[in-house]
Amino acid sequence: MLLLAAVAVLTAPARAANDYALQPVPFTSVRITGGMLQARQATNARVTMPFALGQCESSKRMTNFDLAAETIRRRAAGESSFQNKPPTEYPFDDSDVYKAIEGAAFCLSVQPDPAVANQLEAMIRRVAAAQESDGYLYTWRTMHPDSPAHGWIDPKRWLKDPDLSHELYNLGHLYEAAVAYAQATGSKSLLNIALKSASLVEQDFGPGKLRLSPGHQVIEMGLAKLYRESGDTNYLQLAKFFLDARGNGSPYSQDHKPVVEQTEAVGHAVRANYLYSGMADVAALTGDARYLSAITRIWENVVSKKLHITGGCGARAAGEAYGDDYELPNRCYNETCAAVAFLFWNHRMFLMTGDAKYMDVFERTLYNGALSGVSLSGDRFFYPNPLEYDGKAMNNHGHAGRAPWFGCACCPPNVLRTIASLGGYLAAVRDDRLYVSLYAESTTTAKVQGNEVRLHQTTRYPWDGQVALKVQLAKPAHFTLCLRVPGWVQGRPLPSDLYSYDDAKPAAWSIRVNGKSVKADIKRGFAEIQREWMEGDSVTLDFDMPVRRVAGHPNIVATRGLVALERGPVVYAFEGLDNDGVIFQNVLPAKASIAAEHRPQLLGGITVLKVPRAGKVTRLEDGSLATQPADLTAIPYAVWANRGLSPMAVWVARDPEHARVAPKPTLTSKAKVTVSYHRGGMDPGYVNDQLHPLNATDGFAPDFDFWPRKGTAEWVCYEFETPVRVSNTAVSWFDDTGTGECRLPVSWRVLYRTDSGSWEPVRATNDYTTRKRDPVKLQFEPVTTQALRLEMQLPEGFSSGLYEWLLE
């Protein structure tokens, strides 16, 4: 029924030109004037924007453009062999500059600043100088055109884009930034660069020309925006061409099937969510309902089986990927960029269908999984956003806790542009309907059937459920005001059964117009008030905000026996700083009372949840367990890790049986772990943390893997303070076939360090075997040593990993 209705909206003959059924009120016509989102926007403009622009300089990302420009000049002057060496780490570093410019442009639309505008124009001139005469813009190749300086780049343009060159990815962000900059400032300087580039892409790609699928999607959205800005239908057709080129590659980049045949979210989550957003654009702008049918199926798969309670997605660190159905571990990945891209996708689905459920999911992700990506100070960031943290492990691309920047710095400027542009998500118009899709203290100016309507919101949302709206009109006008009634009010966390409230009774709510109660029809999640509106009319919404206990679906192994807390759209977390340093041993019994308490001086002004006389399970000296009373405090998940390192958990035990008390130390857990390689965010300590996988989706046993290394020989080493005697070992291997690039090793062996310091293989008494997840055991003649090494040969073209390596 949903799909048919959505397709009808998409193809309705009343619309002369294809586009979204609902048109968003542009960010330039909305001002967020108070409350939590305004505070975040203010910090974003005051701190994050200059910080990100400064990092573009100090990290040498802008230097890439300068060196590319120098290469162009010197080659034009006759130095045909001249080249430069890129000073940064990745070929996609150009994209961070474009996103930072885009974010700064959004900030300027809220608060003009001549100094910042001049700074951006100077940056744009440097970008223009790095563009080759035919429009090609990719600093790494331009600096080093004859022998590309990175293995991800082919000697010929574009050919490695399906892999990792990111040429088209960079351009997608350029096009998005160019349109935003033009709309926010009126300057066409960046747009001219983008149009010159897009003309080259159109010249090189298309029917009868080069056909390949972009390895990291985003150019599809960028081309759609260029089409809207320029009116050139070639850009829209090119976006469609790139979508239709998929179906000949890996699930990692959603290239395993034609896009219209895909049914579930797979692979790298940022790539995936950008792809689905691009498909929405092409569906709306071409009227081709096949794309909408596909992304509707995929969205339902995510929301019913692959979304964390915080609205975060992409559970697996390996491949930064979506996992299997119900694979929702608490020690998850949930990249900040994936949350940002999920916002884009949900907003587009709302504009396509007019269904509030998409904005319900948008709101959940915004207030939890997206805002968690940046600190309250505006200059510290999360790359992954786990739902639990032990307070010490390197969980953030090499950093314990929040980090000021990253070598792979896609997330900080993505957060910058998203927070700066939040005004563009508050309202939309369709015919005689004005939709209020998000609640925030704000002023929105919209055109409804030719009438200018100014709508003022006064509210403390999300801490308080009262929203007062005042209408300003030059003359009376008849239209329908559509006010979203959030899913949490109606007794459901998500429009699926993935999570449920222990008490699913709908919250009380009411609407008053000019002080008088009214009964409003709810259609597709919106309360509709149809009347002739007058200057000064007022509407007051009141949503009760009960504290909700949340349960996960029985198929989510990681949440069995656990409970989470919500109030309104806000998901809560327990941080060690507020709970005597104890998190995983805590128990939240059903009989415990929970009280909301607003604290204006804490963490920028938040509402906390107080739970007196809950419980805490401790291990006694004799090894037995005991439960004692404990008072608990929960804070909004989005503001955790703003006060230093501390354990954190969203899900806590419902009863003592499910509390996690540290096991007794073992020979394995006391060993010092070193490895041949680990990427940022991958903690080698996972291999001896005594967390054993019950199945592939339990979430209590994070894996350690060597991705992105492939086909290499790697090792894990245990060192002991004193010599130990061992004769048995067991390994639980990690394999994410179907969604990632880790496979079982080709071979493995165990070695011990002799007194002379050399390494010798143990003498095994049974065969070395491999299998996914379940431990494989190896027995060998006893050895006494201070170090053991597990060596493995990774398969050609794939990586490998393990959950746990045990010794006896």
Short mmCIF file of C-alpha atoms in Angstrom, two decimals, residues 86 90 102 246 353 443 524 569 614 755:
data_model
loop_
_atom_site.label_atom_id
_atom_site.label_comp_id
_atom_site.label_asym_id
_atom_site.label_seq_id
_atom_site.Cartn_x
_atom_site.Cartn_y
_atom_site.Cartn_z
CA PRO A 86 51.24 14.98 -2.60
CA TYR A 90 44.62 9.96 0.65
CA GLU A 102 29.92 23.94 1.74
CA ARG A 246 26.06 -0.81 -11.28
CA THR A 353 5.93 10.36 -0.11
CA THR A 443 11.23 31.32 12.07
CA ARG A 524 0.46 9.66 7.32
CA PRO A 569 13.29 11.55 20.62
CA ALA A 614 18.50 0.32 41.00
CA ASP A 755 65.51 -18.31 25.21
#
